[in-house]
Amino acid sequence: MTSTTTTTTPTKYFSHYNFEQMLNIKFDPTFLPVVATSFTLFIFLYKFLNPILSNLLIKDYKYFNETQKVDWSTRINSSINSFTVGTICVYMMIADHGLEANPLLYKSYLLKTNLSIVIGYLLSDTVISMIHYRKIGDPFSMAHHLVSIYAFAYVLTLNVMPYFANFRLLAELSTPLVNIRWFLDTLKFSKTSKAFVLNGLLMTLVFFFVRILAMPIYWYKVYTVAITPLWSHMGHFRFVLIIVCTVLDIINLYWFSKMVRGCLRLMNSVYGKKHG
């Protein structure tokens, strides 16, 4: 897939071409069928393929209760989405130089495809969580999903703030490790086993790099565009960017605090076992 590049420089983020783009911002529904396809695919995986393959490949799956089966299937979906979206995100950050050169207005078909995948997944997971709220409902996760959908929909349909949307997708790289921790726990691995301890430490480390350490880098980039002429012409999109990402960062800080506490308990348990 190709991206439309512009002639702006990374330091100014402003040109006559950008200004013309800003004046002609309009709703673009081109990729909404991709969103619908992604949504349908993840519902199909959740309802049919994931349970069938899990029953064939995981010997303990048949002993899971209904809540565990629902959670298991949604976490498989989550891992598939995160790996796919995270990989494309990293590729774009490396290969698509136009994205960084034009962080406020830029049309990239690969980014729009990636956003369509993640929006379809988030919608499917939100629907599943609402249906099974008493089993797996989590207000923080649902808030995270809804806020993300709201922000990504702007980028998908209006081509605004593309660099920042792609940057936020880096956070997906930590999700598979979070899910692996849950899989190991559900399969009754000892919390002091090598697999559990290594995954827990790696999970916390990756989460820190892609969600916590990334925060000052992200907000510095916001600052560099906020002092350019084009920023003042971005209207309410500026407030969507700032408010949505502030909410997401608060949620990520809350999750990270829980991870750190979990890691400390785990390390104390391992240390006590070795020296008890």
PDB file of C-alpha atoms in Angstrom:
ATOM      1  CA  MET A   1       0.000   0.000   0.000  1.00  0.00           C
ATOM      2  CA  THR A   2       1.138   3.547  -0.666  1.00  0.00           C
ATOM      3  CA  SER A   3       0.892   6.788   1.189  1.00  0.00           C
ATOM      4  CA  THR A   4       0.328  10.279  -0.126  1.00  0.00           C
ATOM      5  CA  THR A   5       3.321  12.393   0.821  1.00  0.00           C
ATOM      6  CA  THR A   6       3.567  16.147   0.998  1.00  0.00           C
ATOM      7  CA  THR A   7       6.335  18.666   0.749  1.00  0.00           C
ATOM      8  CA  THR A   8       6.301  20.036   4.275  1.00  0.00           C
ATOM      9  CA  THR A   9       9.382  19.917   6.435  1.00  0.00           C
ATOM     10  CA  PRO A  10       9.452  18.101   9.784  1.00  0.00           C
ATOM     11  CA  THR A  11      10.238  21.323  11.654  1.00  0.00           C
ATOM     12  CA  LYS A  12       7.404  23.535  10.391  1.00  0.00           C
ATOM     13  CA  TYR A  13       4.517  21.141   9.708  1.00  0.00           C
ATOM     14  CA  PHE A  14       2.937  23.890   7.631  1.00  0.00           C
ATOM     15  CA  SER A  15       2.690  24.722   3.960  1.00  0.00           C
ATOM     16  CA  HIS A  16       0.229  26.075   1.443  1.00  0.00           C
ATOM     17  CA  TYR A  17      -0.633  22.451   0.650  1.00  0.00           C
ATOM     18  CA  ASN A  18      -1.392  21.746   4.318  1.00  0.00           C
ATOM     19  CA  PHE A  19      -3.542  24.859   4.524  1.00  0.00           C
ATOM     20  CA  GLU A  20      -5.525  23.769   1.470  1.00  0.00           C
ATOM     21  CA  GLN A  21      -5.964  20.326   3.050  1.00  0.00           C
ATOM     22  CA  MET A  22      -7.247  21.916   6.254  1.00  0.00           C
ATOM     23  CA  LEU A  23      -9.822  23.958   4.374  1.00  0.00           C
ATOM     24  CA  ASN A  24     -11.010  20.826   2.566  1.00  0.00           C
ATOM     25  CA  ILE A  25     -11.329  18.450   5.519  1.00  0.00           C
ATOM     26  CA  LYS A  26     -14.424  16.364   4.917  1.00  0.00           C
ATOM     27  CA  PHE A  27     -15.877  13.052   5.977  1.00  0.00           C
ATOM     28  CA  ASP A  28     -14.379  10.115   4.081  1.00  0.00           C
ATOM     29  CA  PRO A  29     -16.300   6.820   4.527  1.00  0.00           C
ATOM     30  CA  THR A  30     -14.015   4.815   2.219  1.00  0.00           C
ATOM     31  CA  PHE A  31     -12.621   2.550   4.938  1.00  0.00           C
ATOM     32  CA  LEU A  32     -15.815   1.953   6.907  1.00  0.00           C
ATOM     33  CA  PRO A  33     -16.381  -1.389   5.066  1.00  0.00           C
ATOM     34  CA  VAL A  34     -12.942  -2.451   6.355  1.00  0.00           C
ATOM     35  CA  VAL A  35     -14.090  -1.587   9.890  1.00  0.00           C
ATOM     36  CA  ALA A  36     -17.216  -3.707   9.364  1.00  0.00           C
ATOM     37  CA  THR A  37     -15.115  -6.576   7.998  1.00  0.00           C
ATOM     38  CA  SER A  38     -12.763  -6.404  10.987  1.00  0.00           C
ATOM     39  CA  PHE A  39     -15.716  -6.343  13.395  1.00  0.00           C
ATOM     40  CA  THR A  40     -17.329  -9.371  11.711  1.00  0.00           C
ATOM     41  CA  LEU A  41     -14.062 -11.308  11.621  1.00  0.00           C
ATOM     42  CA  PHE A  42     -13.353 -10.799  15.328  1.00  0.00           C
ATOM     43  CA  ILE A  43     -16.909 -11.800  16.251  1.00  0.00           C
ATOM     44  CA  PHE A  44     -16.508 -14.945  14.125  1.00  0.00           C
ATOM     45  CA  LEU A  45     -13.172 -15.752  15.783  1.00  0.00           C
ATOM     46  CA  TYR A  46     -14.649 -15.218  19.245  1.00  0.00           C
ATOM     47  CA  LYS A  47     -17.795 -17.244  18.673  1.00  0.00           C
ATOM     48  CA  PHE A  48     -16.563 -20.093  16.485  1.00  0.00           C
ATOM     49  CA  LEU A  49     -12.888 -20.463  15.553  1.00  0.00           C
ATOM     50  CA  ASN A  50     -11.249 -19.664  18.902  1.00  0.00           C
ATOM     51  CA  PRO A  51     -13.378 -22.178  20.908  1.00  0.00           C
ATOM     52  CA  ILE A  52     -12.911 -24.918  18.294  1.00  0.00           C
ATOM     53  CA  LEU A  53      -9.127 -24.550  18.110  1.00  0.00           C
ATOM     54  CA  SER A  54      -8.797 -24.108  21.878  1.00  0.00           C
ATOM     55  CA  ASN A  55     -10.748 -27.313  22.472  1.00  0.00           C
ATOM     56  CA  LEU A  56      -8.451 -29.156  20.060  1.00  0.00           C
ATOM     57  CA  LEU A  57      -5.139 -27.700  21.227  1.00  0.00           C
ATOM     58  CA  ILE A  58      -5.598 -26.992  24.960  1.00  0.00           C
ATOM     59  CA  LYS A  59      -6.341 -30.137  26.944  1.00  0.00           C
ATOM     60  CA  ASP A  60      -7.672 -28.243  29.978  1.00  0.00           C
ATOM     61  CA  TYR A  61     -10.023 -26.046  27.939  1.00  0.00           C
ATOM     62  CA  LYS A  62     -12.972 -28.432  28.370  1.00  0.00           C
ATOM     63  CA  TYR A  63     -12.722 -27.935  32.135  1.00  0.00           C
ATOM     64  CA  PHE A  64     -13.035 -24.144  31.955  1.00  0.00           C
ATOM     65  CA  ASN A  65     -16.183 -22.555  33.297  1.00  0.00           C
ATOM     66  CA  GLU A  66     -18.272 -20.257  31.082  1.00  0.00           C
ATOM     67  CA  THR A  67     -16.591 -17.075  32.320  1.00  0.00           C
ATOM     68  CA  GLN A  68     -13.130 -18.467  31.614  1.00  0.00           C
ATOM     69  CA  LYS A  69     -14.149 -19.548  28.105  1.00  0.00           C
ATOM     70  CA  VAL A  70     -15.525 -16.113  27.285  1.00  0.00           C
ATOM     71  CA  ASP A  71     -12.434 -14.386  28.659  1.00  0.00           C
ATOM     72  CA  TRP A  72     -10.102 -16.872  26.944  1.00  0.00           C
ATOM     73  CA  SER A  73     -11.641 -16.240  23.531  1.00  0.00           C
ATOM     74  CA  THR A  74     -11.663 -12.451  23.898  1.00  0.00           C
ATOM     75  CA  ARG A  75      -8.000 -12.500  24.903  1.00  0.00           C
ATOM     76  CA  ILE A  76      -7.091 -14.526  21.816  1.00  0.00           C
ATOM     77  CA  ASN A  77      -8.799 -11.826  19.754  1.00  0.00           C
ATOM     78  CA  SER A  78      -6.959  -9.172  21.724  1.00  0.00           C
ATOM     79  CA  SER A  79      -3.597 -10.817  21.061  1.00  0.00           C
ATOM     80  CA  ILE A  80      -4.278 -11.217  17.323  1.00  0.00           C
ATOM     81  CA  ASN A  81      -5.311  -7.587  17.044  1.00  0.00           C
ATOM     82  CA  SER A  82      -2.361  -6.316  19.081  1.00  0.00           C
ATOM     83  CA  PHE A  83       0.250  -8.294  17.168  1.00  0.00           C
ATOM     84  CA  THR A  84      -1.162  -7.261  13.782  1.00  0.00           C
ATOM     85  CA  VAL A  85      -1.726  -3.607  14.596  1.00  0.00           C
ATOM     86  CA  GLY A  86       1.517  -3.229  16.564  1.00  0.00           C
ATOM     87  CA  THR A  87       3.604  -4.711  13.750  1.00  0.00           C
ATOM     88  CA  ILE A  88       2.085  -2.388  11.135  1.00  0.00           C
ATOM     89  CA  CYS A  89       2.512   0.565  13.506  1.00  0.00           C
ATOM     90  CA  VAL A  90       6.245  -0.085  13.979  1.00  0.00           C
ATOM     91  CA  TYR A  91       6.712  -0.545  10.232  1.00  0.00           C
ATOM     92  CA  MET A  92       5.041   2.805   9.552  1.00  0.00           C
ATOM     93  CA  MET A  93       7.170   4.612  12.127  1.00  0.00           C
ATOM     94  CA  ILE A  94      10.290   3.275  10.409  1.00  0.00           C
ATOM     95  CA  ALA A  95       9.312   3.384   6.737  1.00  0.00           C
ATOM     96  CA  ASP A  96       6.745   6.166   6.287  1.00  0.00           C
ATOM     97  CA  HIS A  97       8.723   9.395   6.601  1.00  0.00           C
ATOM     98  CA  GLY A  98       5.780  11.462   5.409  1.00  0.00           C
ATOM     99  CA  LEU A  99       3.892  10.540   8.569  1.00  0.00           C
ATOM    100  CA  GLU A 100       6.351  12.270  10.887  1.00  0.00           C
ATOM    101  CA  ALA A 101       6.833  15.165   8.473  1.00  0.00           C
ATOM    102  CA  ASN A 102       3.083  15.823   8.435  1.00  0.00           C
ATOM    103  CA  PRO A 103       1.741  14.890  11.885  1.00  0.00           C
ATOM    104  CA  LEU A 104      -1.429  16.992  11.704  1.00  0.00           C
ATOM    105  CA  LEU A 105      -2.743  16.322   8.197  1.00  0.00           C
ATOM    106  CA  TYR A 106      -1.723  13.287   6.182  1.00  0.00           C
ATOM    107  CA  LYS A 107      -3.444  10.549   4.204  1.00  0.00           C
ATOM    108  CA  SER A 108      -1.920   7.097   4.511  1.00  0.00           C
ATOM    109  CA  TYR A 109      -3.838   4.092   3.242  1.00  0.00           C
ATOM    110  CA  LEU A 110      -1.791   1.729   5.380  1.00  0.00           C
ATOM    111  CA  LEU A 111      -2.546   3.750   8.513  1.00  0.00           C
ATOM    112  CA  LYS A 112      -6.240   3.872   7.606  1.00  0.00           C
ATOM    113  CA  THR A 113      -6.236   0.090   7.119  1.00  0.00           C
ATOM    114  CA  ASN A 114      -4.563  -0.361  10.495  1.00  0.00           C
ATOM    115  CA  LEU A 115      -7.045   1.959  12.194  1.00  0.00           C
ATOM    116  CA  SER A 116      -9.930   0.099  10.537  1.00  0.00           C
ATOM    117  CA  ILE A 117      -8.637  -3.180  11.972  1.00  0.00           C
ATOM    118  CA  VAL A 118      -8.295  -1.794  15.486  1.00  0.00           C
ATOM    119  CA  ILE A 119     -11.636   0.051  15.449  1.00  0.00           C
ATOM    120  CA  GLY A 120     -13.400  -3.129  14.273  1.00  0.00           C
ATOM    121  CA  TYR A 121     -11.701  -5.079  17.055  1.00  0.00           C
ATOM    122  CA  LEU A 122     -12.534  -2.480  19.726  1.00  0.00           C
ATOM    123  CA  LEU A 123     -16.177  -2.410  18.644  1.00  0.00           C
ATOM    124  CA  SER A 124     -16.415  -6.215  18.742  1.00  0.00           C
ATOM    125  CA  ASP A 125     -14.758  -6.430  22.154  1.00  0.00           C
ATOM    126  CA  THR A 126     -17.015  -3.691  23.515  1.00  0.00           C
ATOM    127  CA  VAL A 127     -20.121  -5.544  22.290  1.00  0.00           C
ATOM    128  CA  ILE A 128     -18.888  -8.831  23.797  1.00  0.00           C
ATOM    129  CA  SER A 129     -18.048  -7.103  27.097  1.00  0.00           C
ATOM    130  CA  MET A 130     -21.510  -5.525  27.252  1.00  0.00           C
ATOM    131  CA  ILE A 131     -23.225  -8.860  26.558  1.00  0.00           C
ATOM    132  CA  HIS A 132     -21.119 -10.621  29.200  1.00  0.00           C
ATOM    133  CA  TYR A 133     -20.615  -7.656  31.520  1.00  0.00           C
ATOM    134  CA  ARG A 134     -21.300  -9.680  34.681  1.00  0.00           C
ATOM    135  CA  LYS A 135     -18.640 -12.186  33.634  1.00  0.00           C
ATOM    136  CA  ILE A 136     -15.834 -10.090  32.147  1.00  0.00           C
ATOM    137  CA  GLY A 137     -17.012  -6.477  32.302  1.00  0.00           C
ATOM    138  CA  ASP A 138     -14.335  -3.967  33.277  1.00  0.00           C
ATOM    139  CA  PRO A 139     -15.256  -0.247  33.348  1.00  0.00           C
ATOM    140  CA  PHE A 140     -11.652   0.844  32.756  1.00  0.00           C
ATOM    141  CA  SER A 141     -11.285  -1.373  29.689  1.00  0.00           C
ATOM    142  CA  MET A 142     -14.620  -0.259  28.279  1.00  0.00           C
ATOM    143  CA  ALA A 143     -13.741   3.397  28.860  1.00  0.00           C
ATOM    144  CA  HIS A 144     -10.402   2.798  27.153  1.00  0.00           C
ATOM    145  CA  HIS A 145     -12.151   1.173  24.169  1.00  0.00           C
ATOM    146  CA  LEU A 146     -14.802   3.861  23.738  1.00  0.00           C
ATOM    147  CA  VAL A 147     -12.356   6.761  24.034  1.00  0.00           C
ATOM    148  CA  SER A 148      -9.983   5.087  21.559  1.00  0.00           C
ATOM    149  CA  ILE A 149     -12.782   4.426  19.057  1.00  0.00           C
ATOM    150  CA  TYR A 150     -13.878   8.057  19.277  1.00  0.00           C
ATOM    151  CA  ALA A 151     -10.369   9.383  18.598  1.00  0.00           C
ATOM    152  CA  PHE A 152      -9.373   6.865  15.922  1.00  0.00           C
ATOM    153  CA  ALA A 153     -12.630   7.476  14.024  1.00  0.00           C
ATOM    154  CA  TYR A 154     -11.592  11.100  13.488  1.00  0.00           C
ATOM    155  CA  VAL A 155      -8.260  10.037  12.002  1.00  0.00           C
ATOM    156  CA  LEU A 156      -9.858   7.350   9.856  1.00  0.00           C
ATOM    157  CA  THR A 157     -12.583   9.514   8.332  1.00  0.00           C
ATOM    158  CA  LEU A 158     -10.978  12.977   8.332  1.00  0.00           C
ATOM    159  CA  ASN A 159      -7.206  12.265   8.008  1.00  0.00           C
ATOM    160  CA  VAL A 160      -6.375  14.524  10.977  1.00  0.00           C
ATOM    161  CA  MET A 161      -3.678  13.896  13.622  1.00  0.00           C
ATOM    162  CA  PRO A 162      -2.328  10.752  11.841  1.00  0.00           C
ATOM    163  CA  TYR A 163       1.105  10.690  13.486  1.00  0.00           C
ATOM    164  CA  PHE A 164      -0.410  10.777  16.958  1.00  0.00           C
ATOM    165  CA  ALA A 165      -2.873   7.972  16.193  1.00  0.00           C
ATOM    166  CA  ASN A 166      -0.040   5.772  14.930  1.00  0.00           C
ATOM    167  CA  PHE A 167       2.104   6.626  17.951  1.00  0.00           C
ATOM    168  CA  ARG A 168      -0.680   5.601  20.340  1.00  0.00           C
ATOM    169  CA  LEU A 169      -0.927   2.229  18.589  1.00  0.00           C
ATOM    170  CA  LEU A 170       2.576   1.423  19.872  1.00  0.00           C
ATOM    171  CA  ALA A 171       0.849   0.646  23.168  1.00  0.00           C
ATOM    172  CA  GLU A 172      -0.615  -2.490  21.573  1.00  0.00           C
ATOM    173  CA  LEU A 173       2.813  -4.162  21.693  1.00  0.00           C
ATOM    174  CA  SER A 174       2.406  -4.783  25.427  1.00  0.00           C
ATOM    175  CA  THR A 175      -1.007  -6.443  25.208  1.00  0.00           C
ATOM    176  CA  PRO A 176       0.004  -9.990  24.148  1.00  0.00           C
ATOM    177  CA  LEU A 177       2.220 -10.324  27.243  1.00  0.00           C
ATOM    178  CA  VAL A 178      -0.649  -9.159  29.472  1.00  0.00           C
ATOM    179  CA  ASN A 179      -2.824 -11.849  27.898  1.00  0.00           C
ATOM    180  CA  ILE A 180      -0.126 -14.526  28.242  1.00  0.00           C
ATOM    181  CA  ARG A 181      -0.016 -13.803  31.968  1.00  0.00           C
ATOM    182  CA  TRP A 182      -3.760 -14.448  32.167  1.00  0.00           C
ATOM    183  CA  PHE A 183      -3.449 -17.622  30.052  1.00  0.00           C
ATOM    184  CA  LEU A 184      -0.722 -18.990  32.328  1.00  0.00           C
ATOM    185  CA  ASP A 185      -2.754 -18.187  35.429  1.00  0.00           C
ATOM    186  CA  THR A 186      -5.879 -19.835  33.984  1.00  0.00           C
ATOM    187  CA  LEU A 187      -3.861 -22.930  33.065  1.00  0.00           C
ATOM    188  CA  LYS A 188      -2.783 -23.052  36.727  1.00  0.00           C
ATOM    189  CA  PHE A 189       0.907 -22.358  36.218  1.00  0.00           C
ATOM    190  CA  SER A 190       2.574 -21.619  39.515  1.00  0.00           C
ATOM    191  CA  LYS A 191       3.092 -17.908  40.062  1.00  0.00           C
ATOM    192  CA  THR A 192       6.678 -18.708  40.990  1.00  0.00           C
ATOM    193  CA  SER A 193       7.329 -20.819  37.878  1.00  0.00           C
ATOM    194  CA  LYS A 194      10.005 -19.613  35.468  1.00  0.00           C
ATOM    195  CA  ALA A 195       7.460 -19.002  32.673  1.00  0.00           C
ATOM    196  CA  PHE A 196       5.196 -16.941  34.930  1.00  0.00           C
ATOM    197  CA  VAL A 197       7.997 -14.880  36.468  1.00  0.00           C
ATOM    198  CA  LEU A 198       9.767 -14.140  33.166  1.00  0.00           C
ATOM    199  CA  ASN A 199       6.547 -13.205  31.418  1.00  0.00           C
ATOM    200  CA  GLY A 200       5.539 -10.966  34.322  1.00  0.00           C
ATOM    201  CA  LEU A 201       8.834  -9.102  34.306  1.00  0.00           C
ATOM    202  CA  LEU A 202       8.871  -8.788  30.506  1.00  0.00           C
ATOM    203  CA  MET A 203       5.232  -7.671  30.503  1.00  0.00           C
ATOM    204  CA  THR A 204       5.941  -4.888  33.001  1.00  0.00           C
ATOM    205  CA  LEU A 205       9.095  -3.813  31.167  1.00  0.00           C
ATOM    206  CA  VAL A 206       7.440  -3.656  27.727  1.00  0.00           C
ATOM    207  CA  PHE A 207       4.368  -1.917  29.186  1.00  0.00           C
ATOM    208  CA  PHE A 208       6.677   0.678  30.735  1.00  0.00           C
ATOM    209  CA  PHE A 209       8.501   1.385  27.463  1.00  0.00           C
ATOM    210  CA  VAL A 210       5.519   1.555  25.082  1.00  0.00           C
ATOM    211  CA  ARG A 211       2.962   3.168  27.403  1.00  0.00           C
ATOM    212  CA  ILE A 212       4.741   5.022  30.227  1.00  0.00           C
ATOM    213  CA  LEU A 213       8.132   6.080  28.870  1.00  0.00           C
ATOM    214  CA  ALA A 214       6.376   6.920  25.593  1.00  0.00           C
ATOM    215  CA  MET A 215       4.269   9.580  27.367  1.00  0.00           C
ATOM    216  CA  PRO A 216       6.865  12.411  27.568  1.00  0.00           C
ATOM    217  CA  ILE A 217       7.994  11.651  24.010  1.00  0.00           C
ATOM    218  CA  TYR A 218       4.405  11.837  22.805  1.00  0.00           C
ATOM    219  CA  TRP A 219       3.590  15.066  24.630  1.00  0.00           C
ATOM    220  CA  TYR A 220       6.838  16.693  23.462  1.00  0.00           C
ATOM    221  CA  LYS A 221       5.734  15.956  19.883  1.00  0.00           C
ATOM    222  CA  VAL A 222       2.369  17.546  20.679  1.00  0.00           C
ATOM    223  CA  TYR A 223       4.227  20.627  21.938  1.00  0.00           C
ATOM    224  CA  THR A 224       6.327  20.873  18.764  1.00  0.00           C
ATOM    225  CA  VAL A 225       3.205  21.025  16.596  1.00  0.00           C
ATOM    226  CA  ALA A 226       1.239  23.217  19.021  1.00  0.00           C
ATOM    227  CA  ILE A 227       3.679  26.081  18.394  1.00  0.00           C
ATOM    228  CA  THR A 228       3.236  25.950  14.604  1.00  0.00           C
ATOM    229  CA  PRO A 229       0.780  28.096  12.593  1.00  0.00           C
ATOM    230  CA  LEU A 230      -1.269  25.102  11.445  1.00  0.00           C
ATOM    231  CA  TRP A 231      -2.166  24.084  15.032  1.00  0.00           C
ATOM    232  CA  SER A 232      -4.316  27.157  15.590  1.00  0.00           C
ATOM    233  CA  HIS A 233      -6.349  26.230  12.515  1.00  0.00           C
ATOM    234  CA  MET A 234      -7.092  22.671  13.691  1.00  0.00           C
ATOM    235  CA  GLY A 235     -10.175  23.728  15.638  1.00  0.00           C
ATOM    236  CA  HIS A 236     -11.787  21.234  18.035  1.00  0.00           C
ATOM    237  CA  PHE A 237      -9.479  18.448  16.820  1.00  0.00           C
ATOM    238  CA  ARG A 238      -6.857  19.898  19.159  1.00  0.00           C
ATOM    239  CA  PHE A 239      -9.084  19.301  22.165  1.00  0.00           C
ATOM    240  CA  VAL A 240      -9.969  15.775  21.011  1.00  0.00           C
ATOM    241  CA  LEU A 241      -6.244  14.999  20.813  1.00  0.00           C
ATOM    242  CA  ILE A 242      -5.401  16.417  24.232  1.00  0.00           C
ATOM    243  CA  ILE A 243      -8.437  15.243  26.206  1.00  0.00           C
ATOM    244  CA  VAL A 244      -8.582  11.719  24.767  1.00  0.00           C
ATOM    245  CA  CYS A 245      -4.868  11.086  25.229  1.00  0.00           C
ATOM    246  CA  THR A 246      -4.917  12.471  28.751  1.00  0.00           C
ATOM    247  CA  VAL A 247      -7.685  10.015  29.655  1.00  0.00           C
ATOM    248  CA  LEU A 248      -5.779   7.129  28.040  1.00  0.00           C
ATOM    249  CA  ASP A 249      -2.586   8.050  29.891  1.00  0.00           C
ATOM    250  CA  ILE A 250      -4.418   8.132  33.229  1.00  0.00           C
ATOM    251  CA  ILE A 251      -5.812   4.649  32.533  1.00  0.00           C
ATOM    252  CA  ASN A 252      -2.352   3.387  31.536  1.00  0.00           C
ATOM    253  CA  LEU A 253      -0.806   4.805  34.713  1.00  0.00           C
ATOM    254  CA  TYR A 254      -3.480   3.036  36.754  1.00  0.00           C
ATOM    255  CA  TRP A 255      -2.804  -0.288  34.977  1.00  0.00           C
ATOM    256  CA  PHE A 256       0.964   0.144  35.343  1.00  0.00           C
ATOM    257  CA  SER A 257       0.647   0.787  39.084  1.00  0.00           C
ATOM    258  CA  LYS A 258      -1.222  -2.526  39.389  1.00  0.00           C
ATOM    259  CA  MET A 259       1.504  -4.285  37.384  1.00  0.00           C
ATOM    260  CA  VAL A 260       4.271  -2.897  39.554  1.00  0.00           C
ATOM    261  CA  ARG A 261       2.475  -4.002  42.717  1.00  0.00           C
ATOM    262  CA  GLY A 262       1.965  -7.442  41.188  1.00  0.00           C
ATOM    263  CA  CYS A 263       5.641  -7.683  40.220  1.00  0.00           C
ATOM    264  CA  LEU A 264       6.748  -6.708  43.716  1.00  0.00           C
ATOM    265  CA  ARG A 265       4.482  -9.346  45.270  1.00  0.00           C
ATOM    266  CA  LEU A 266       5.784 -11.922  42.802  1.00  0.00           C
ATOM    267  CA  MET A 267       9.434 -11.095  43.445  1.00  0.00           C
ATOM    268  CA  ASN A 268       8.848 -11.196  47.203  1.00  0.00           C
ATOM    269  CA  SER A 269       7.199 -14.587  46.807  1.00  0.00           C
ATOM    270  CA  VAL A 270      10.075 -15.955  44.711  1.00  0.00           C
ATOM    271  CA  TYR A 271      12.682 -14.501  47.059  1.00  0.00           C
ATOM    272  CA  GLY A 272      10.863 -15.884  50.100  1.00  0.00           C
ATOM    273  CA  LYS A 273      10.643 -19.315  48.484  1.00  0.00           C
ATOM    274  CA  LYS A 274      14.389 -19.376  47.828  1.00  0.00           C
ATOM    275  CA  HIS A 275      15.371 -18.128  51.260  1.00  0.00           C
ATOM    276  CA  GLY A 276      12.550 -19.497  53.380  1.00  0.00           C
TER     277      GLY A 276
END
